[in-house]
PDB file of C-alpha atoms and ligand atoms in Angstrom:
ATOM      1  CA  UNK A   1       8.168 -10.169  23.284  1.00  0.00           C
ATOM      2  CA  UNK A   2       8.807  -6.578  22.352  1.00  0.00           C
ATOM      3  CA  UNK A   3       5.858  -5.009  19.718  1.00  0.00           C
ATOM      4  CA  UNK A   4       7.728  -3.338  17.070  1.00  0.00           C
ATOM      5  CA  UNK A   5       5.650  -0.270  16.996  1.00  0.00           C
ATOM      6  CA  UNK A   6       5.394   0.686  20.444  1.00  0.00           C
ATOM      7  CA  UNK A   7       8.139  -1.288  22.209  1.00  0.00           C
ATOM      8  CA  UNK A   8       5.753  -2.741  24.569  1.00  0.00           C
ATOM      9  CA  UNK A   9       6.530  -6.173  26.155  1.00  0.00           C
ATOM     10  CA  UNK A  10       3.100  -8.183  25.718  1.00  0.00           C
ATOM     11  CA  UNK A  11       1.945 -11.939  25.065  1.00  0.00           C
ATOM     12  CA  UNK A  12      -0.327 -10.835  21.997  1.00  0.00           C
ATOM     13  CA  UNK A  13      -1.655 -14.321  21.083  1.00  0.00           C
ATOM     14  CA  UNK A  14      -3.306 -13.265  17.666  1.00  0.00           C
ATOM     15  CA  UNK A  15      -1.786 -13.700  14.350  1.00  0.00           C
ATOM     16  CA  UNK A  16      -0.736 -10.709  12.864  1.00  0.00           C
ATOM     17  CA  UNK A  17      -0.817 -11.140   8.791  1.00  0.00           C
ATOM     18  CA  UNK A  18       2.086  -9.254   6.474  1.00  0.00           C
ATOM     19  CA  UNK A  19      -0.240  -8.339   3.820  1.00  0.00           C
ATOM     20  CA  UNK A  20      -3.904  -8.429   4.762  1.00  0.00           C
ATOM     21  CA  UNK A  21      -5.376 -12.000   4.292  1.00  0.00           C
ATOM     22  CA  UNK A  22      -8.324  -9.993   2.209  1.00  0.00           C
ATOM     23  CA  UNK A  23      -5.275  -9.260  -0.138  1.00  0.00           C
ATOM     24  CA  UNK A  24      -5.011 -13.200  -0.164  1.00  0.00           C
ATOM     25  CA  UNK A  25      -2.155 -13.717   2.242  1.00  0.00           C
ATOM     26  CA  UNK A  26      -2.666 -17.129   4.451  1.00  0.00           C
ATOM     27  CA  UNK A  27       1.073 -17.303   4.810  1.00  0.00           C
ATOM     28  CA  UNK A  28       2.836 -14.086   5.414  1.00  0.00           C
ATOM     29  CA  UNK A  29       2.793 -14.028   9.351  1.00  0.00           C
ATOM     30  CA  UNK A  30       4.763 -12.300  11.762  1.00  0.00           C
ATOM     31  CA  UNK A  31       6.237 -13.950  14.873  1.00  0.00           C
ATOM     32  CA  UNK A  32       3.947 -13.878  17.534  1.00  0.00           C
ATOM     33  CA  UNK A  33       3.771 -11.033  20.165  1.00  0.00           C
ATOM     34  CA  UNK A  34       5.737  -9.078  17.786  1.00  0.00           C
ATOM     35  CA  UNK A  35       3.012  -6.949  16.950  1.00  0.00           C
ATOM     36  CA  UNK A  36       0.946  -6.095  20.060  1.00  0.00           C
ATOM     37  CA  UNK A  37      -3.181  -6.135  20.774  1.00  0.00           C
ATOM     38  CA  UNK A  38      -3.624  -2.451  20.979  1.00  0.00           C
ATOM     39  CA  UNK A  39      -1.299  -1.899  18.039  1.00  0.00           C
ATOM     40  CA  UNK A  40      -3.139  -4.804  15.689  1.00  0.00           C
ATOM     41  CA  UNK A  41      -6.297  -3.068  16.427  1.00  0.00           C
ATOM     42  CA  UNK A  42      -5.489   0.685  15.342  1.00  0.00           C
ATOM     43  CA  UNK A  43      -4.151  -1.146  12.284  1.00  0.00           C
ATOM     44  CA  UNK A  44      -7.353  -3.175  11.763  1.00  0.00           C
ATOM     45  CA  UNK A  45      -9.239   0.035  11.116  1.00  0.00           C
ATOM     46  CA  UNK A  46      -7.086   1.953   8.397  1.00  0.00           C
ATOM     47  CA  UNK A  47      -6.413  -1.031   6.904  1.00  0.00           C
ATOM     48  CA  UNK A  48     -10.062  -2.386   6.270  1.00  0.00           C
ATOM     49  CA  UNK A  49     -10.647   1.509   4.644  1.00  0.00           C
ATOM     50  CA  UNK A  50      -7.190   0.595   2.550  1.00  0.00           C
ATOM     51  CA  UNK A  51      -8.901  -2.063   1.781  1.00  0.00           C
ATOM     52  CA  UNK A  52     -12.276  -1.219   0.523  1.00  0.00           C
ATOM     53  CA  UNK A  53     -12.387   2.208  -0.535  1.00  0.00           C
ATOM     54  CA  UNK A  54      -9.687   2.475  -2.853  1.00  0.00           C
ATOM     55  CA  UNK A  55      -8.627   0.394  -6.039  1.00  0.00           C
ATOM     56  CA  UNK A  56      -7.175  -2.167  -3.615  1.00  0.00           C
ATOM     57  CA  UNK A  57     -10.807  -3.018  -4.043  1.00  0.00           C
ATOM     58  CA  UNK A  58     -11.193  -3.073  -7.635  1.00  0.00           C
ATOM     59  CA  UNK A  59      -8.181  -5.388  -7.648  1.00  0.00           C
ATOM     60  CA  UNK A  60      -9.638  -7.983  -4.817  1.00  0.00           C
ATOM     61  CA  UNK A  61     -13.204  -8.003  -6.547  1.00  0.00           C
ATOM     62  CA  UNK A  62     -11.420  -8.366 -10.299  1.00  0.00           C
ATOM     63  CA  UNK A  63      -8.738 -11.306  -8.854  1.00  0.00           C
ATOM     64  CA  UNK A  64     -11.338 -13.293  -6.757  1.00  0.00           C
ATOM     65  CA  UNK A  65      -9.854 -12.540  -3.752  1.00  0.00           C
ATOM     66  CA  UNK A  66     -12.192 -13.544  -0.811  1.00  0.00           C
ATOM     67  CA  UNK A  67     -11.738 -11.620   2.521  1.00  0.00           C
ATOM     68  CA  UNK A  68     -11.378 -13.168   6.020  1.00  0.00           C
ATOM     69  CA  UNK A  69     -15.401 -14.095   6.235  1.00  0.00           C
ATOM     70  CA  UNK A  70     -14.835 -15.894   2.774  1.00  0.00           C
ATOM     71  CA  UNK A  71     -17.071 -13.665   0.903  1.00  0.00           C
ATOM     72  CA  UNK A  72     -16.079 -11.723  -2.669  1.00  0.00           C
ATOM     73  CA  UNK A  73     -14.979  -8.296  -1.789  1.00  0.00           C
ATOM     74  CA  UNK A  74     -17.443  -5.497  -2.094  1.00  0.00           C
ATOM     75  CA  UNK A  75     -17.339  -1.385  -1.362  1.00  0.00           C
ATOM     76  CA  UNK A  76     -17.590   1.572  -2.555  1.00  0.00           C
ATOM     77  CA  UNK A  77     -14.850   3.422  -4.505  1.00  0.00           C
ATOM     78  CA  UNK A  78     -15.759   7.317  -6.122  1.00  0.00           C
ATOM     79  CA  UNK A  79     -19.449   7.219  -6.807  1.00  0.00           C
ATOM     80  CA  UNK A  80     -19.148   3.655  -8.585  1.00  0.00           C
ATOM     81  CA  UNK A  81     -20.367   0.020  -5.958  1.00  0.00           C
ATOM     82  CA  UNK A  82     -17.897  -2.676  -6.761  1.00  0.00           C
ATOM     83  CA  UNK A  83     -19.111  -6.265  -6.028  1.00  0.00           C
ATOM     84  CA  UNK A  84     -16.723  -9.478  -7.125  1.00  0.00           C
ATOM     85  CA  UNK A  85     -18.335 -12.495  -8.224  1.00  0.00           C
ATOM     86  CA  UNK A  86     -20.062 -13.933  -5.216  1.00  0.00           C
ATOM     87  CA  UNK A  87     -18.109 -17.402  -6.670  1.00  0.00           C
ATOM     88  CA  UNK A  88     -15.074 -15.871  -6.446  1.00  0.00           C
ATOM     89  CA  UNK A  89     -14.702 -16.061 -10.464  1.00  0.00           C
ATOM     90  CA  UNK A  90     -12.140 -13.826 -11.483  1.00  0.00           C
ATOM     91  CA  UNK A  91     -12.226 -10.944 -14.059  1.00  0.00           C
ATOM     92  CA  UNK A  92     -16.076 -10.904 -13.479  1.00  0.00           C
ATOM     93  CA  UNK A  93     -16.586  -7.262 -10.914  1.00  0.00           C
ATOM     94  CA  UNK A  94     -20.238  -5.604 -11.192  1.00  0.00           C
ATOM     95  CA  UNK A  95     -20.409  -1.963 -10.852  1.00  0.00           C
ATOM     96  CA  UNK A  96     -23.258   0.089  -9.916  1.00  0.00           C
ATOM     97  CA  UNK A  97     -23.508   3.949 -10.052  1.00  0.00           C
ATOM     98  CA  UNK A  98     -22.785   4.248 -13.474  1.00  0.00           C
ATOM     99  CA  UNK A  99     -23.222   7.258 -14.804  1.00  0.00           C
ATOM    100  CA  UNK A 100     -23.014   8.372 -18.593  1.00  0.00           C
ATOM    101  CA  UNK A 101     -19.931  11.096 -18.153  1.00  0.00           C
ATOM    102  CA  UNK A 102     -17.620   8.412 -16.941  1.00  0.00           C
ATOM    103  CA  UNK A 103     -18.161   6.709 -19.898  1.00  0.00           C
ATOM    104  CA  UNK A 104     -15.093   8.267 -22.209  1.00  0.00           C
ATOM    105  CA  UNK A 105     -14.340   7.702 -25.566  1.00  0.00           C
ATOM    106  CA  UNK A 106     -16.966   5.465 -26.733  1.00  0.00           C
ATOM    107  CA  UNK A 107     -16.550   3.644 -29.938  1.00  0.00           C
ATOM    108  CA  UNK A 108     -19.642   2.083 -31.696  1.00  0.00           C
ATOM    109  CA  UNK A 109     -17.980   0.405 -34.158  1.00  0.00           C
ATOM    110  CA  UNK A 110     -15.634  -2.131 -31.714  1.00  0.00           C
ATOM    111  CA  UNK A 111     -18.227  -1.064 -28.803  1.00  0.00           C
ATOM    112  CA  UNK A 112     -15.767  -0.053 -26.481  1.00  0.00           C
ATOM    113  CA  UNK A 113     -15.029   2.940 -23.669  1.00  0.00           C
ATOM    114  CA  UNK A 114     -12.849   3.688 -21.219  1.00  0.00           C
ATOM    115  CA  UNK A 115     -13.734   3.881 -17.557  1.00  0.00           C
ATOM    116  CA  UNK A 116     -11.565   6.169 -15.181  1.00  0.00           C
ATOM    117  CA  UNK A 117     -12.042   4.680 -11.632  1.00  0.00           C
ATOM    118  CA  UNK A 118     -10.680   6.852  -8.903  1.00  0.00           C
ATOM    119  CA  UNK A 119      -7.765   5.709  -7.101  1.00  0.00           C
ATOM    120  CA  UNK A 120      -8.628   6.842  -3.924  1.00  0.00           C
ATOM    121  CA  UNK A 121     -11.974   8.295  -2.025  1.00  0.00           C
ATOM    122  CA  UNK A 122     -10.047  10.337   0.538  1.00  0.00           C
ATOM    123  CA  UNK A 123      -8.308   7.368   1.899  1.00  0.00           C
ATOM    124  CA  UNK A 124      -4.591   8.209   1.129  1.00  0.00           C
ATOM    125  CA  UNK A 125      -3.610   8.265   4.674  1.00  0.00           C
ATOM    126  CA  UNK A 126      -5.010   4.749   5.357  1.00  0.00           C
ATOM    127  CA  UNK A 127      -2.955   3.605   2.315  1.00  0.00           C
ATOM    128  CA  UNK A 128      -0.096   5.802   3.538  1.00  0.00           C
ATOM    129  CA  UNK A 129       0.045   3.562   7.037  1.00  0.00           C
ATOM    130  CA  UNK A 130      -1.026   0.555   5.249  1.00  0.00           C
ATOM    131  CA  UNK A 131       2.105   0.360   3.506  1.00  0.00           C
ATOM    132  CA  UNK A 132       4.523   1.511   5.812  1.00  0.00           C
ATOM    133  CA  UNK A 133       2.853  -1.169   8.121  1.00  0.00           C
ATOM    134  CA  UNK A 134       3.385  -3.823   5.436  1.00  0.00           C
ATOM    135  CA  UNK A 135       6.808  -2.405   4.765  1.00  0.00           C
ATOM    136  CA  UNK A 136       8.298  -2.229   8.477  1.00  0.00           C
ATOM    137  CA  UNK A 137       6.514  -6.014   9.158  1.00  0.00           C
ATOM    138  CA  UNK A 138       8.327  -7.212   6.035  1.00  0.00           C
ATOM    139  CA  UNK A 139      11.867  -5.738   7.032  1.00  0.00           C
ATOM    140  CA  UNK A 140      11.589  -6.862  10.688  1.00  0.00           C
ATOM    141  CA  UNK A 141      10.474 -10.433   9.386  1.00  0.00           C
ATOM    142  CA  UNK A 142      12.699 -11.098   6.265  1.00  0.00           C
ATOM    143  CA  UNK A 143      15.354  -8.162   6.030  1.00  0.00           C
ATOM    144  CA  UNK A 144      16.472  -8.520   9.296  1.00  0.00           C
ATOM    145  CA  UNK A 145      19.747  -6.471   8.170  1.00  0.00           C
ATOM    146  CA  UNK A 146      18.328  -3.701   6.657  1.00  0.00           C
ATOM    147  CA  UNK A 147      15.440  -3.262   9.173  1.00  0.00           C
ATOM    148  CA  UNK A 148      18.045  -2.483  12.152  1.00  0.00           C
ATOM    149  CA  UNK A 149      20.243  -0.139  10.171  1.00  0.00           C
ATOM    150  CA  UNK A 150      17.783   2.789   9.937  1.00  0.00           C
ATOM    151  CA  UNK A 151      15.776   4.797  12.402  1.00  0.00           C
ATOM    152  CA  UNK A 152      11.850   4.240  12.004  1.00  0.00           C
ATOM    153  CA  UNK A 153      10.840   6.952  14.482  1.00  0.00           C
ATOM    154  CA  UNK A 154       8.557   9.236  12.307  1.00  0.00           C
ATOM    155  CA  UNK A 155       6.782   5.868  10.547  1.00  0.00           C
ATOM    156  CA  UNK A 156       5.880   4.485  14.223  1.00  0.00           C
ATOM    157  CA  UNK A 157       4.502   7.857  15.346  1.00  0.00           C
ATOM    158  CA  UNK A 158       2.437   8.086  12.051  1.00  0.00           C
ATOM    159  CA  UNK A 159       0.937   4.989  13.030  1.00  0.00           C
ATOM    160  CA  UNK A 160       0.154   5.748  16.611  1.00  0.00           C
ATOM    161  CA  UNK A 161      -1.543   8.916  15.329  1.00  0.00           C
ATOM    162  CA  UNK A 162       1.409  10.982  17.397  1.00  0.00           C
ATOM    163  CA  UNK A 163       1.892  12.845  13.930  1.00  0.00           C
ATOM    164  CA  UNK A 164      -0.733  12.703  12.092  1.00  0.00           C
ATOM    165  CA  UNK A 165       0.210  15.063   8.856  1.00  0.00           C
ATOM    166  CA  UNK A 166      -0.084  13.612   5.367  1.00  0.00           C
ATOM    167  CA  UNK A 167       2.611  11.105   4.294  1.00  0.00           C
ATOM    168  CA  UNK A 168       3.134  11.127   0.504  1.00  0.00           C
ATOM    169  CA  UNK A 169       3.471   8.024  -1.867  1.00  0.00           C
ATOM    170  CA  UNK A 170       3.791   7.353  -6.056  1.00  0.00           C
ATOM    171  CA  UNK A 171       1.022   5.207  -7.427  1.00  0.00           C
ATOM    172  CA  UNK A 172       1.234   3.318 -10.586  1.00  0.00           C
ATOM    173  CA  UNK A 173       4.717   4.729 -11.881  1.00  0.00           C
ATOM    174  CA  UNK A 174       7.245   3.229 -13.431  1.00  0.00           C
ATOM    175  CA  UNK A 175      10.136   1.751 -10.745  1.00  0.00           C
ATOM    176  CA  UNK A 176      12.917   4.074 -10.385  1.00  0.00           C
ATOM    177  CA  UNK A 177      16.611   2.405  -9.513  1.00  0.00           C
ATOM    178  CA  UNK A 178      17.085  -1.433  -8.804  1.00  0.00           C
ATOM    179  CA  UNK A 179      14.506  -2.992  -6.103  1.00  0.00           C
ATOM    180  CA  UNK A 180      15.004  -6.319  -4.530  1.00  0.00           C
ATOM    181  CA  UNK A 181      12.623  -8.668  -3.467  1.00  0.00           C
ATOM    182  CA  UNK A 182      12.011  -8.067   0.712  1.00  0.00           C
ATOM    183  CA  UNK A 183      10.383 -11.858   1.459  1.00  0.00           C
ATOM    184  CA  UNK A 184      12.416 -14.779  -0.187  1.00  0.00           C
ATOM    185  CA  UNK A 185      11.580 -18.667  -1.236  1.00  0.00           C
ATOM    186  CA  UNK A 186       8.433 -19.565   0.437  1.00  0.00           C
ATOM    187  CA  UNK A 187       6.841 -16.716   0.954  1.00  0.00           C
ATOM    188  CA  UNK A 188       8.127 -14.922  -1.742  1.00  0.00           C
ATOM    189  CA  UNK A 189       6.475 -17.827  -4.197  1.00  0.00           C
ATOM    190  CA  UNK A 190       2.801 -17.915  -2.391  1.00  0.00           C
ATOM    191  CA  UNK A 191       2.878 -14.015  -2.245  1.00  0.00           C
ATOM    192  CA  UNK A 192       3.563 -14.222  -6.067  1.00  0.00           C
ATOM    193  CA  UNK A 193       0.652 -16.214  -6.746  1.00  0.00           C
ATOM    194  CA  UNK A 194      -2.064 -13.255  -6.027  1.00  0.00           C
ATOM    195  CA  UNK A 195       0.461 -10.929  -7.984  1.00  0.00           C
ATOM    196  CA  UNK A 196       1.688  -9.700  -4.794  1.00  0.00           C
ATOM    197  CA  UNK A 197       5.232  -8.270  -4.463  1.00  0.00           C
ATOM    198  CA  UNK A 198       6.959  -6.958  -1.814  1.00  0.00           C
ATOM    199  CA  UNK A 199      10.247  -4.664  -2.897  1.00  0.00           C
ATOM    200  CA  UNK A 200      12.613  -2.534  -1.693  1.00  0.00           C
ATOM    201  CA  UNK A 201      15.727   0.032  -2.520  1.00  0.00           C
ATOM    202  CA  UNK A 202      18.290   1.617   0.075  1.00  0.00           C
ATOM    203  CA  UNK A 203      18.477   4.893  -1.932  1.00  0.00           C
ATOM    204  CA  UNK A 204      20.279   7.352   0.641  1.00  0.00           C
ATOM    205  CA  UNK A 205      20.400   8.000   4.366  1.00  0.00           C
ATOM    206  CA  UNK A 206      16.338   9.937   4.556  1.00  0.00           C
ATOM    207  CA  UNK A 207      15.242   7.294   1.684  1.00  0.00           C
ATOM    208  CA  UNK A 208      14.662   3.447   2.090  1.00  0.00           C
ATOM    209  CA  UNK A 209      11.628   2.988  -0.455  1.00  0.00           C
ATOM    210  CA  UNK A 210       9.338   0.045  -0.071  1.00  0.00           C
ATOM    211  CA  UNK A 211       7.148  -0.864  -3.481  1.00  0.00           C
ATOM    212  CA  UNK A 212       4.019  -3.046  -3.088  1.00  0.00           C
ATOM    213  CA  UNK A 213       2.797  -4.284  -6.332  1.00  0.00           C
ATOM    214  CA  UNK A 214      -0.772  -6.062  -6.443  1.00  0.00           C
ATOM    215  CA  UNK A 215      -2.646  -6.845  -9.597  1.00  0.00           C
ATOM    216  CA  UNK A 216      -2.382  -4.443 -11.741  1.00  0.00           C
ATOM    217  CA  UNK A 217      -0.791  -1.412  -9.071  1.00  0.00           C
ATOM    218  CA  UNK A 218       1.802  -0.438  -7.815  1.00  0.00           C
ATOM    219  CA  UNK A 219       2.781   1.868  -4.712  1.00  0.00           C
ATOM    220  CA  UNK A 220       6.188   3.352  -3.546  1.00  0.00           C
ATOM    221  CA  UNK A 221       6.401   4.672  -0.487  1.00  0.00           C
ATOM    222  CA  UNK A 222      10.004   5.963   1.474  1.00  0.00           C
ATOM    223  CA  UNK A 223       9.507   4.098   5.230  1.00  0.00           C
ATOM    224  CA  UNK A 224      12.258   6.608   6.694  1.00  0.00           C
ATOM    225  CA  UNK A 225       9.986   9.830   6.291  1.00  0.00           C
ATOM    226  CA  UNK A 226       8.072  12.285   4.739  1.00  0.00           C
ATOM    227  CA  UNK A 227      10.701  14.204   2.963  1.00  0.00           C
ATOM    228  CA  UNK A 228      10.039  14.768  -1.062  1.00  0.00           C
ATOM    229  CA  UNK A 229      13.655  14.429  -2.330  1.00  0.00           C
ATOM    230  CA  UNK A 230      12.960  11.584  -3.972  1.00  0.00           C
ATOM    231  CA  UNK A 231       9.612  12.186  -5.591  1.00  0.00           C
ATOM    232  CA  UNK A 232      11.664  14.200  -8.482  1.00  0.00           C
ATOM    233  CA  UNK A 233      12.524  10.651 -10.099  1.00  0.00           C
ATOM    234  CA  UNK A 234       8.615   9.877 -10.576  1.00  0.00           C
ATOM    235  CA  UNK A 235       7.517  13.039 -12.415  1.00  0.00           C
ATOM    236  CA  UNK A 236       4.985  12.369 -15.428  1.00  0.00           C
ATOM    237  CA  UNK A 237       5.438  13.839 -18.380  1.00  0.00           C
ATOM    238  CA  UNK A 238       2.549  16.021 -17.477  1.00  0.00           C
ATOM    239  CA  UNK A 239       3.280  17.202 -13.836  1.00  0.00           C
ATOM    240  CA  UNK A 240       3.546  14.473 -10.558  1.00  0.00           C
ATOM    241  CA  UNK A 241      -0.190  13.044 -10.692  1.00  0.00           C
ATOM    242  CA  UNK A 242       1.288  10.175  -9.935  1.00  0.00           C
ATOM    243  CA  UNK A 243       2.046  11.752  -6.535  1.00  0.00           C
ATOM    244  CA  UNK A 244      -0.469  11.395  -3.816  1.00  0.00           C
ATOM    245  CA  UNK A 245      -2.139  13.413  -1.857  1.00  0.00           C
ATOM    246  CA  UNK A 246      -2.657  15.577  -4.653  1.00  0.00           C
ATOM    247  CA  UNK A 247      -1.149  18.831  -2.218  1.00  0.00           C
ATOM    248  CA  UNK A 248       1.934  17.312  -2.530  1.00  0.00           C
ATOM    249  CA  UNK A 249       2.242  18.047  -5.810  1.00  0.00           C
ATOM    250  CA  UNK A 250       2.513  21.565  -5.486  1.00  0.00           C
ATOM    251  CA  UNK A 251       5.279  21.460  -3.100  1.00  0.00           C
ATOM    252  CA  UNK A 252       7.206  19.402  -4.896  1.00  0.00           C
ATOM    253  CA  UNK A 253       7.448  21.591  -8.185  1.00  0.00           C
ATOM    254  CA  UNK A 254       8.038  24.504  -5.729  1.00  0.00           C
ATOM    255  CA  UNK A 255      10.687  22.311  -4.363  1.00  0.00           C
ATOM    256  CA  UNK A 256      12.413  21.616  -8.020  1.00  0.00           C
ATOM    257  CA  UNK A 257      12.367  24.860  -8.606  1.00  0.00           C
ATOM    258  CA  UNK A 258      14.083  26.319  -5.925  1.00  0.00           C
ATOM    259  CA  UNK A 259      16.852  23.873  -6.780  1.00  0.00           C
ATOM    260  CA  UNK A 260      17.176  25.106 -10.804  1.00  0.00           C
TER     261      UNK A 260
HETATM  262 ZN1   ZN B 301       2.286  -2.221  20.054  1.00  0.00          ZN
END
């Protein structure tokens, strides 16, 4: 069979999972040999960092999630530790490194505060490849249409570290246009279970955007290439801080405003 990433005939015998099985996925596969050795192992590594240094984490530890070794996830994310209940009980996370300035707006009287955990620790480019990874996998295995209409040239030389430069992507915002659903029945069903969805919008030629919900987040990412065109629609009220990496932000309002 042909790997989908780097066209490579092999006889890869290992199971290459969708979405990570520490995201809960047992049944999300891709056909074998579709995803080569060499490939599956240059994804292991950005997406264990994906994984457990960002609020991925914070999601596995708070849902009970247990990764491949069956343990409760654990990492680090900012300065705080994050530890899930070692009996996989969900809604029950311990954090360490607690310090008394991230404790904001505390309230006596109902004894409440709010926390602001960081979204990533310098890990937006394994997220970045993460998704598109997830993204192209899910196209090639359920959207067989859409996957061989567009050209995925820059994603697979992001992902063979060809072209390494920052690849942007909106956390946590609102969906802009009509997404469908990329795995069906099944799959679609189990996914659901761990509050995992897999979506997608044709948008324009440059622009097929892939969202991947879990828990309580949300990314989009456009599989077809770096360009910013699309960013516009997800502008907060404030500015793009929903926009990571953060430099993008700049561009983009540099971008708008050429256009005015
Ligand atoms: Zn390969």
């Amino acid at each position: 069979m042909e790997c989908i990433f780097c066209g490579k005939e092999n006889t890869a015998k290992s199971i290459e999972h969708i979405v990570s099985e520490s995201l809960g996925n047992t049944v999300y596969l891709m056909e074998r040999s579709r995803v080569c050795d060499e490939c599956n192992r240059r994804f292991g590594k950005f997406e264990r960092e994906a994984l457990s240094s960002t609020i991925f984490l914070m999601e596995r530890a708070r849902m009970g999630i247990p990764n491949k070794k069956g343990n409760a996830a654990q990492g680090q994310l900012g300065g705080f530790g994050i530890q899930g209940n070692k009996d996989l009980v969900k809604n029950l996370v311990t954090l360490t490194g607690l310090k008394e300035e991230d404790i904001v707006d505390w309230k006596p009287e109902s004894q409440t505060f709010t926390l602001k955990l960081p979204t990533f620790e310098k890990n937006e480019v394994a997220v970045s490849k993460t998704l598109l990874k997830i993204g192209l996998e899910a196209l090639f295995t359920s959207k067989k249409q859409v996957y061989k209409k567009y050209d995925f040239k820059e994603l697979r030389q992001f992902l063979d570290n060809t072209n390494q430069a920052e690849w942007p992507l909106v956390v946590s915002a609102p969906a802009h246009g009509k997404f469908e659903s990329i795995p069906i029945n099944y799959h679609k069903f189990e996914l659901a279970k761990t509050r995992c969805h897999l979506l997608y919008q044709e948008a324009d030629q440059q622009t097929l955007l892939f969202r991947f919900s879990y828990g309580g987040i949300a990314m989009t990412i456009n599989l077809l290439g770096r360009d910013l065109n699309w960013l516009e629609h997800y502008q907060a009220p404030a500015g793009h801080e929903t926009i990571y990496p953060a430099h993008f932000r700049a561009k983009l309002t540099r971008l708008l405003a050429q256009r005015d």
